[in-house]
CSV table of C-alpha atoms in Angstrom, one decimal:
chain,number,residue,atom,x,y,z
A,247,MET,CA,0.0,0.0,0.0
A,248,THR,CA,1.4,3.4,-0.9
A,249,ALA,CA,1.4,6.4,1.4
A,250,SER,CA,-1.2,8.2,-0.6
A,251,SER,CA,-3.6,5.2,-0.7
A,252,GLY,CA,-3.1,4.8,3.0
A,253,HIS,CA,-4.1,8.3,3.6
A,254,GLN,CA,-7.1,8.0,1.3
A,255,ASP,CA,-8.1,4.7,3.1
A,256,ALA,CA,-7.9,6.4,6.5
A,257,SER,CA,-9.9,9.3,5.3
A,258,CYS,CA,-12.5,7.0,3.9
A,259,SER,CA,-12.8,5.2,7.2
A,260,ARG,CA,-13.3,8.3,9.3
A,261,ILE,CA,-16.0,9.7,6.9
A,262,ALA,CA,-17.8,6.3,6.7
A,263,ALA,CA,-17.7,5.7,10.4
A,264,LEU,CA,-18.2,9.2,11.9
A,265,PRO,CA,-19.6,11.6,9.4
A,266,VAL,CA,-20.8,14.0,12.2
A,267,THR,CA,-17.1,14.9,13.0
A,268,SER,CA,-16.9,17.0,9.8
A,269,GLY,CA,-19.7,19.2,11.0
A,270,LEU,CA,-23.4,19.5,10.7
A,271,LEU,CA,-23.5,20.3,7.0
A,272,ASP,CA,-21.2,17.4,6.1
A,273,SER,CA,-23.4,15.1,8.2
A,274,VAL,CA,-26.6,16.2,6.4
A,275,VAL,CA,-24.8,15.5,3.0
A,276,ALA,CA,-23.0,12.4,4.0
A,277,ILE,CA,-25.5,10.3,6.0
A,278,PRO,CA,-28.2,10.0,3.3
A,279,ASN,CA,-25.4,9.1,0.9
A,280,LEU,CA,-24.1,6.4,3.1
A,281,LEU,CA,-27.5,4.9,3.8
A,282,SER,CA,-28.5,5.1,0.1
A,283,LEU,CA,-31.4,7.4,0.9
A,284,ASP,CA,-30.5,10.3,-1.4
A,285,ALA,CA,-31.4,8.5,-4.6
A,286,PRO,CA,-34.9,7.5,-3.3
A,287,LEU,CA,-35.6,11.0,-2.2
A,288,VAL,CA,-34.7,12.3,-5.6
A,289,ALA,CA,-36.9,9.7,-7.2
A,290,ILE,CA,-40.1,10.5,-5.3
A,291,SER,CA,-39.4,14.3,-5.7
A,292,TRP,CA,-39.4,14.0,-9.5
A,293,GLN,CA,-42.3,11.5,-9.5
A,294,TRP,CA,-44.4,14.0,-7.6
A,295,LEU,CA,-43.3,16.9,-9.9
A,296,LEU,CA,-44.0,15.0,-13.1
A,297,TRP,CA,-47.5,13.9,-11.9
A,298,THR,CA,-48.4,17.3,-10.6
A,299,ALA,CA,-47.2,19.1,-13.8
A,300,PHE,CA,-49.1,16.8,-16.2
A,301,HIS,CA,-52.2,16.6,-13.9
A,302,ASN,CA,-52.4,20.4,-13.8
A,303,SER,CA,-52.4,20.5,-17.6
A,304,PHE,CA,-56.0,19.4,-17.3
A,305,THR,CA,-57.0,22.8,-15.7
A,306,SER,CA,-56.9,24.3,-19.2
A,307,LEU,CA,-59.7,21.8,-20.4
A,308,GLN,CA,-63.4,22.4,-20.5
A,309,PRO,CA,-65.2,21.4,-17.2
A,310,SER,CA,-66.8,18.3,-19.0
A,311,GLN,CA,-63.3,17.4,-20.4
A,312,GLN,CA,-61.7,17.8,-16.9
A,313,THR,CA,-64.2,15.4,-15.4
A,314,LEU,CA,-63.5,12.7,-18.1
A,315,ALA,CA,-59.7,13.3,-17.9
A,316,ASN,CA,-59.6,13.2,-14.0
A,317,SER,CA,-61.6,9.9,-14.1
A,318,HIS,CA,-58.6,8.4,-16.0
A,319,PHE,CA,-55.9,10.1,-14.1
A,320,ALA,CA,-55.4,8.1,-10.9
A,321,PRO,CA,-54.1,9.9,-7.9
A,322,LEU,CA,-50.5,9.6,-6.8
A,323,ASP,CA,-51.2,7.7,-3.6
A,324,ALA,CA,-48.9,6.7,-0.7
A,325,PRO,CA,-48.5,3.2,-1.8
A,326,THR,CA,-47.2,4.2,-5.2
A,327,THR,CA,-44.7,6.7,-3.6
A,328,ILE,CA,-43.6,4.2,-1.0
A,329,ALA,CA,-43.1,1.5,-3.7
A,330,LEU,CA,-40.8,3.8,-5.7
A,331,PHE,CA,-38.9,5.0,-2.7
A,332,ALA,CA,-38.3,1.5,-1.4
A,333,SER,CA,-37.6,0.0,-4.9
A,334,VAL,CA,-34.9,2.6,-5.6
A,335,TRP,CA,-33.3,2.0,-2.2
A,336,LEU,CA,-33.3,-1.8,-2.9
A,337,ILE,CA,-31.7,-1.3,-6.2
A,338,TYR,CA,-29.0,1.1,-5.1
A,339,MET,CA,-28.2,-0.8,-1.8
A,340,ALA,CA,-27.9,-4.1,-3.7
A,341,ASP,CA,-25.6,-2.5,-6.3
A,342,ARG,CA,-23.3,-1.3,-3.5
A,343,LEU,CA,-23.3,-4.6,-1.6
A,344,LEU,CA,-22.6,-6.5,-4.8
A,345,ASP,CA,-19.8,-4.0,-5.6
A,346,CYS,CA,-18.3,-4.8,-2.3
A,347,ARG,CA,-17.6,-8.4,-3.4
A,348,ARG,CA,-15.0,-7.2,-6.0
A,349,LEU,CA,-13.5,-4.2,-4.3
A,350,ASN,CA,-10.0,-4.3,-2.7
A,351,PHE,CA,-10.6,-2.4,0.6
A,352,ASP,CA,-6.8,-2.0,1.2
A,353,LEU,CA,-7.0,0.6,-1.7
A,354,ALA,CA,-9.1,3.8,-2.1
A,355,VAL,CA,-12.8,3.1,-1.8
A,356,SER,CA,-15.6,5.6,-1.7
A,357,PRO,CA,-17.2,6.1,1.7
A,358,ARG,CA,-20.5,4.7,0.8
A,359,HIS,CA,-19.0,1.4,-0.4
A,360,ARG,CA,-16.8,1.2,2.7
A,361,PHE,CA,-20.0,1.8,4.8
A,362,ALA,CA,-21.8,-1.0,2.9
A,363,HIS,CA,-19.0,-3.3,3.4
A,364,ARG,CA,-18.7,-2.6,7.1
A,365,TRP,CA,-22.3,-3.1,7.8
A,366,SER,CA,-23.1,-5.8,5.2
A,367,ALA,CA,-24.1,-8.3,7.9
A,368,VAL,CA,-26.9,-5.9,8.9
A,369,LEU,CA,-27.8,-4.5,5.5
A,370,TRP,CA,-28.4,-7.8,3.7
A,371,PRO,CA,-31.1,-9.0,6.2
A,372,LEU,CA,-32.6,-5.6,6.2
A,373,TRP,CA,-32.6,-5.6,2.4
A,374,SER,CA,-34.5,-8.9,2.4
A,375,LEU,CA,-37.2,-7.7,4.8
A,376,ILE,CA,-37.7,-4.5,2.8
A,377,PHE,CA,-37.9,-6.6,-0.4
A,378,ILE,CA,-40.6,-8.8,1.0
A,379,ALA,CA,-42.5,-5.7,2.3
A,380,VAL,CA,-42.4,-4.0,-1.2
A,381,GLY,CA,-43.7,-7.2,-2.8
A,382,CYS,CA,-46.6,-7.3,-0.4
A,383,ASN,CA,-47.3,-3.6,-1.0
A,384,LEU,CA,-47.2,-4.1,-4.8
A,385,LEU,CA,-49.6,-7.0,-4.7
A,386,LEU,CA,-52.1,-5.5,-2.1
A,387,HIS,CA,-52.3,-1.9,-3.1
A,388,LEU,CA,-51.0,-1.1,-6.6
A,389,ARG,CA,-53.1,-1.3,-9.8
A,390,LEU,CA,-52.4,-4.0,-12.3
A,391,PRO,CA,-51.0,-1.7,-15.0
A,392,THR,CA,-48.6,-0.2,-12.5
A,393,ILE,CA,-47.4,-3.7,-11.4
A,394,LEU,CA,-46.9,-4.8,-15.1
A,395,ALA,CA,-45.1,-1.8,-16.0
A,396,GLY,CA,-42.9,-2.0,-12.9
A,397,GLY,CA,-42.3,-5.6,-13.7
A,398,VAL,CA,-40.8,-4.7,-17.1
A,399,LEU,CA,-38.5,-2.1,-15.4
A,400,ALA,CA,-37.5,-4.8,-12.8
A,401,LEU,CA,-36.4,-7.1,-15.6
A,402,VAL,CA,-34.3,-4.2,-17.1
A,403,VAL,CA,-32.8,-3.7,-13.7
A,404,LEU,CA,-32.0,-7.3,-13.3
A,405,THR,CA,-30.5,-7.5,-16.8
A,406,TYR,CA,-28.4,-4.5,-15.8
A,407,ASN,CA,-27.2,-6.1,-12.6
A,408,TRP,CA,-26.3,-9.3,-14.4
A,409,THR,CA,-24.3,-7.3,-17.0
A,410,ILE,CA,-22.5,-5.1,-14.4
A,411,HIS,CA,-21.8,-7.7,-11.7
A,412,GLY,CA,-21.8,-11.0,-13.7
A,413,SER,CA,-19.6,-10.4,-16.8
A,414,ARG,CA,-16.3,-8.6,-16.4
A,415,THR,CA,-15.9,-8.4,-20.2
A,416,VAL,CA,-19.3,-6.9,-20.8
A,417,ARG,CA,-19.0,-4.6,-17.8
A,418,ARG,CA,-16.0,-2.8,-19.3
A,419,ARG,CA,-18.0,-1.9,-22.5
A,420,VAL,CA,-21.3,-0.7,-20.9
A,421,PRO,CA,-21.9,3.0,-20.2
A,422,LYS,CA,-23.6,2.2,-17.0
A,423,GLU,CA,-24.1,5.8,-15.9
A,424,ILE,CA,-26.2,6.4,-19.0
A,425,ILE,CA,-28.2,3.2,-18.4
A,426,VAL,CA,-28.9,4.1,-14.8
A,427,GLY,CA,-30.0,7.6,-15.9
A,428,CYS,CA,-32.5,6.2,-18.4
A,429,VAL,CA,-33.9,3.6,-16.1
A,430,PHE,CA,-34.2,6.0,-13.2
A,431,ALA,CA,-36.1,8.5,-15.5
A,432,CYS,CA,-38.5,5.7,-16.6
A,433,GLY,CA,-39.2,4.8,-13.0
A,434,THR,CA,-40.0,8.3,-11.9
A,435,SER,CA,-42.3,8.9,-14.9
A,436,LEU,CA,-44.0,5.5,-14.5
A,437,PRO,CA,-47.3,6.6,-12.6
A,438,THR,CA,-47.8,9.6,-14.9
A,439,SER,CA,-47.1,7.5,-18.1
A,440,ILE,CA,-49.7,5.0,-17.0
A,441,ASN,CA,-52.3,7.8,-16.7
A,442,GLN,CA,-51.2,9.9,-19.7
A,443,LEU,CA,-48.6,8.5,-22.2
A,444,SER,CA,-48.2,11.5,-24.5
A,445,PRO,CA,-45.4,12.9,-26.7
A,446,ARG,CA,-44.9,15.7,-24.1
A,447,LEU,CA,-44.3,13.2,-21.4
A,448,VAL,CA,-41.8,11.2,-23.6
A,449,VAL,CA,-39.8,14.4,-24.3
A,450,SER,CA,-39.9,15.2,-20.6
A,451,THR,CA,-38.7,11.8,-19.6
A,452,CYS,CA,-35.8,12.0,-22.1
A,453,LEU,CA,-34.8,15.3,-20.5
A,454,LEU,CA,-34.8,13.6,-17.1
A,455,ALA,CA,-32.8,10.8,-18.5
A,456,ALA,CA,-30.2,13.2,-19.6
A,457,LEU,CA,-30.2,15.1,-16.3
A,458,PHE,CA,-29.9,11.8,-14.3
A,459,SER,CA,-27.2,10.6,-16.5
A,460,LEU,CA,-25.2,13.8,-15.9
A,461,ASN,CA,-25.6,13.3,-12.2
A,462,CYS,CA,-24.1,9.9,-12.4
A,463,MET,CA,-21.3,11.0,-14.5
A,464,CYS,CA,-20.4,13.8,-12.0
A,465,VAL,CA,-20.1,11.1,-9.4
A,466,ALA,CA,-18.1,8.9,-11.7
A,467,MET,CA,-15.7,11.8,-12.5
A,468,ALA,CA,-15.0,12.2,-8.7
A,469,GLN,CA,-14.5,8.4,-8.5
A,470,ARG,CA,-12.0,8.2,-11.4
A,471,PRO,CA,-8.9,7.6,-9.1
A,472,SER,CA,-10.6,4.9,-7.1
A,473,ASP,CA,-12.2,3.3,-10.1
A,474,ALA,CA,-8.9,3.2,-12.0
A,475,THR,CA,-7.1,1.8,-8.9
A,476,GLN,CA,-9.8,-0.9,-8.5
A,477,GLY,CA,-10.0,-1.8,-12.2
A,478,CYS,CA,-13.5,-0.6,-12.4
A,479,THR,CA,-14.9,1.2,-15.4
A,480,SER,CA,-17.2,4.1,-16.0
A,481,THR,CA,-18.4,6.2,-18.9
A,482,VAL,CA,-15.9,8.9,-17.8
A,483,LEU,CA,-13.1,6.4,-17.9
A,484,MET,CA,-14.3,5.0,-21.2
A,485,PHE,CA,-14.3,8.5,-22.7
A,486,PRO,CA,-11.6,10.6,-20.9
A,487,GLY,CA,-12.5,13.8,-22.7
A,488,LEU,CA,-16.1,13.6,-21.4
A,489,ALA,CA,-15.2,15.0,-18.0
A,490,HIS,CA,-14.2,18.3,-19.5
A,491,CYS,CA,-17.5,18.5,-21.5
A,492,LEU,CA,-19.9,17.9,-18.5
A,493,PRO,CA,-20.4,21.6,-17.7
A,494,LEU,CA,-21.1,22.4,-21.3
A,495,PHE,CA,-23.5,19.5,-21.5
A,496,ALA,CA,-25.3,20.6,-18.4
A,497,THR,CA,-25.6,24.2,-19.5
A,498,SER,CA,-27.0,22.9,-23.0
A,499,LEU,CA,-29.5,20.8,-21.2
A,500,ALA,CA,-30.8,23.8,-19.2
A,501,LEU,CA,-31.1,25.8,-22.3
A,502,LEU,CA,-32.8,22.9,-24.1
A,503,ALA,CA,-35.4,22.6,-21.2
A,504,THR,CA,-36.1,26.3,-21.4
A,505,SER,CA,-36.6,26.2,-25.1
A,506,LEU,CA,-39.0,23.3,-24.9
A,507,PHE,CA,-40.9,25.2,-22.3
A,508,LEU,CA,-41.2,28.2,-24.6
A,509,LEU,CA,-42.5,25.9,-27.3
A,510,ALA,CA,-45.2,24.6,-24.9
A,511,ILE,CA,-43.7,21.1,-25.0
A,512,VAL,CA,-42.5,20.7,-21.5
A,513,PRO,CA,-44.4,22.1,-18.4
A,514,GLN,CA,-43.1,25.2,-16.8
A,515,GLN,CA,-42.4,23.6,-13.4
A,516,LEU,CA,-40.5,20.7,-15.0
A,517,ALA,CA,-38.4,23.0,-17.2
A,518,VAL,CA,-37.5,25.3,-14.2
A,519,CYS,CA,-36.3,22.3,-12.1
A,520,ILE,CA,-34.4,20.7,-14.8
A,521,GLY,CA,-32.6,23.9,-15.5
A,522,LEU,CA,-31.8,24.7,-12.0
A,523,SER,CA,-30.6,21.1,-11.4
A,524,ALA,CA,-28.6,21.1,-14.6
A,525,MET,CA,-26.7,24.4,-13.7
A,526,ALA,CA,-26.1,23.0,-10.2
A,527,LEU,CA,-24.5,19.9,-11.7
A,528,ALA,CA,-22.4,22.2,-14.0
A,529,ILE,CA,-21.0,24.1,-11.1
A,530,LEU,CA,-20.3,20.9,-9.2
A,531,ALA,CA,-18.6,19.3,-12.2
A,532,ILE,CA,-16.3,22.3,-12.3
A,533,GLN,CA,-15.6,22.0,-8.6
A,534,ILE,CA,-14.9,18.4,-8.8
A,535,ARG,CA,-12.4,19.0,-11.6
A,536,ARG,CA,-10.7,21.7,-9.5
A,537,ASP,CA,-10.5,19.6,-6.3
A,538,THR,CA,-6.9,18.7,-5.7
A,539,GLY,CA,-7.5,15.7,-3.3
A,540,TRP,CA,-9.5,12.6,-4.1
A,541,MET,CA,-11.5,12.8,-0.9
A,542,ASN,CA,-12.3,16.5,-1.6
A,543,ALA,CA,-13.7,15.5,-4.9
A,544,MET,CA,-15.7,12.8,-3.2
A,545,ARG,CA,-17.2,15.1,-0.8
A,546,SER,CA,-18.2,17.4,-3.7
A,547,SER,CA,-19.8,14.5,-5.5
A,548,GLN,CA,-22.0,13.8,-2.5
A,549,LEU,CA,-23.8,17.0,-3.4
A,550,ALA,CA,-24.7,15.7,-6.8
A,551,ASP,CA,-27.9,14.1,-5.6
A,552,PHE,CA,-28.9,17.1,-3.6
A,553,ALA,CA,-28.6,19.1,-6.8
A,554,LEU,CA,-31.5,17.1,-8.0
A,555,LEU,CA,-33.8,18.0,-5.2
A,556,THR,CA,-35.1,21.2,-7.0
A,557,PRO,CA,-38.7,19.9,-7.1
A,558,LEU,CA,-38.8,20.5,-3.4
A,559,ILE,CA,-38.6,24.2,-4.3
A,560,VAL,CA,-41.7,23.9,-6.4
A,561,LEU,CA,-43.4,21.9,-3.6
A,562,PHE,CA,-42.8,24.5,-0.9
A,563,ALA,CA,-43.5,27.4,-3.2
A,564,SER,CA,-46.8,26.1,-4.4
A,565,PRO,CA,-49.8,27.8,-2.7
């Protein structure tokens, strides 16, 4: 072990074990990331925003049309939201726990993976219990179209996990950050698409897929030293020049969302939140590139998911 890797290892251990020692702000950022709670929070935030934005589009209809439309637009109830939150947590936590099987913890490892490895004896039984609870929730409370559509997404996720964790050769050729972004976007738009699958929703989902992919690539950019040391791959390592282009891509996405709103293709609330999140990711990407230490870059990357919580602004600003 080199001196630098030993320093990184010790830093990772301190952050994974005692995030509160870095101050209240660091704890607020680190704890949800360590527990894999940040991604589920992002998922239900955008799920709510999509459903609200497209449901509100009915207000421009005639009263008779509104009655007919609302009869087909099922409410976004608690079981649906809980199912998405828990499903995303299950996917992300399983991914981390499976990653731990092939990581060398004597080298630099991200704090969230070190945490998952340290507490795997607790996390695997907890994961199993939540998996059973989610299955019962799906069968007892969700509508059949939602279950079927969720089943299709589940097959995609299983295929992804087999590809990433089962085949080393295929894993090195798959741009996993883009795949994760697309699947994540489809999952958040699932309740709305079952109610109203329209070209506007498809375009909105594509914008979200681009935004979520950018988020994943910002994290991958911060993890480049660790991934390279561990022999892992990512879209950023596959295309080295991509890291320098992320701020430009994020800014372009914000401009595209604004243009599509002006063309009445994307709802206003959605365009605003995508634009704000994209610009926040652009700033983060620049900061990660400027960070001199690997752990500094990792701490910056922990803010990437918080940059996607802009729907909460709309939630609290709504009358």
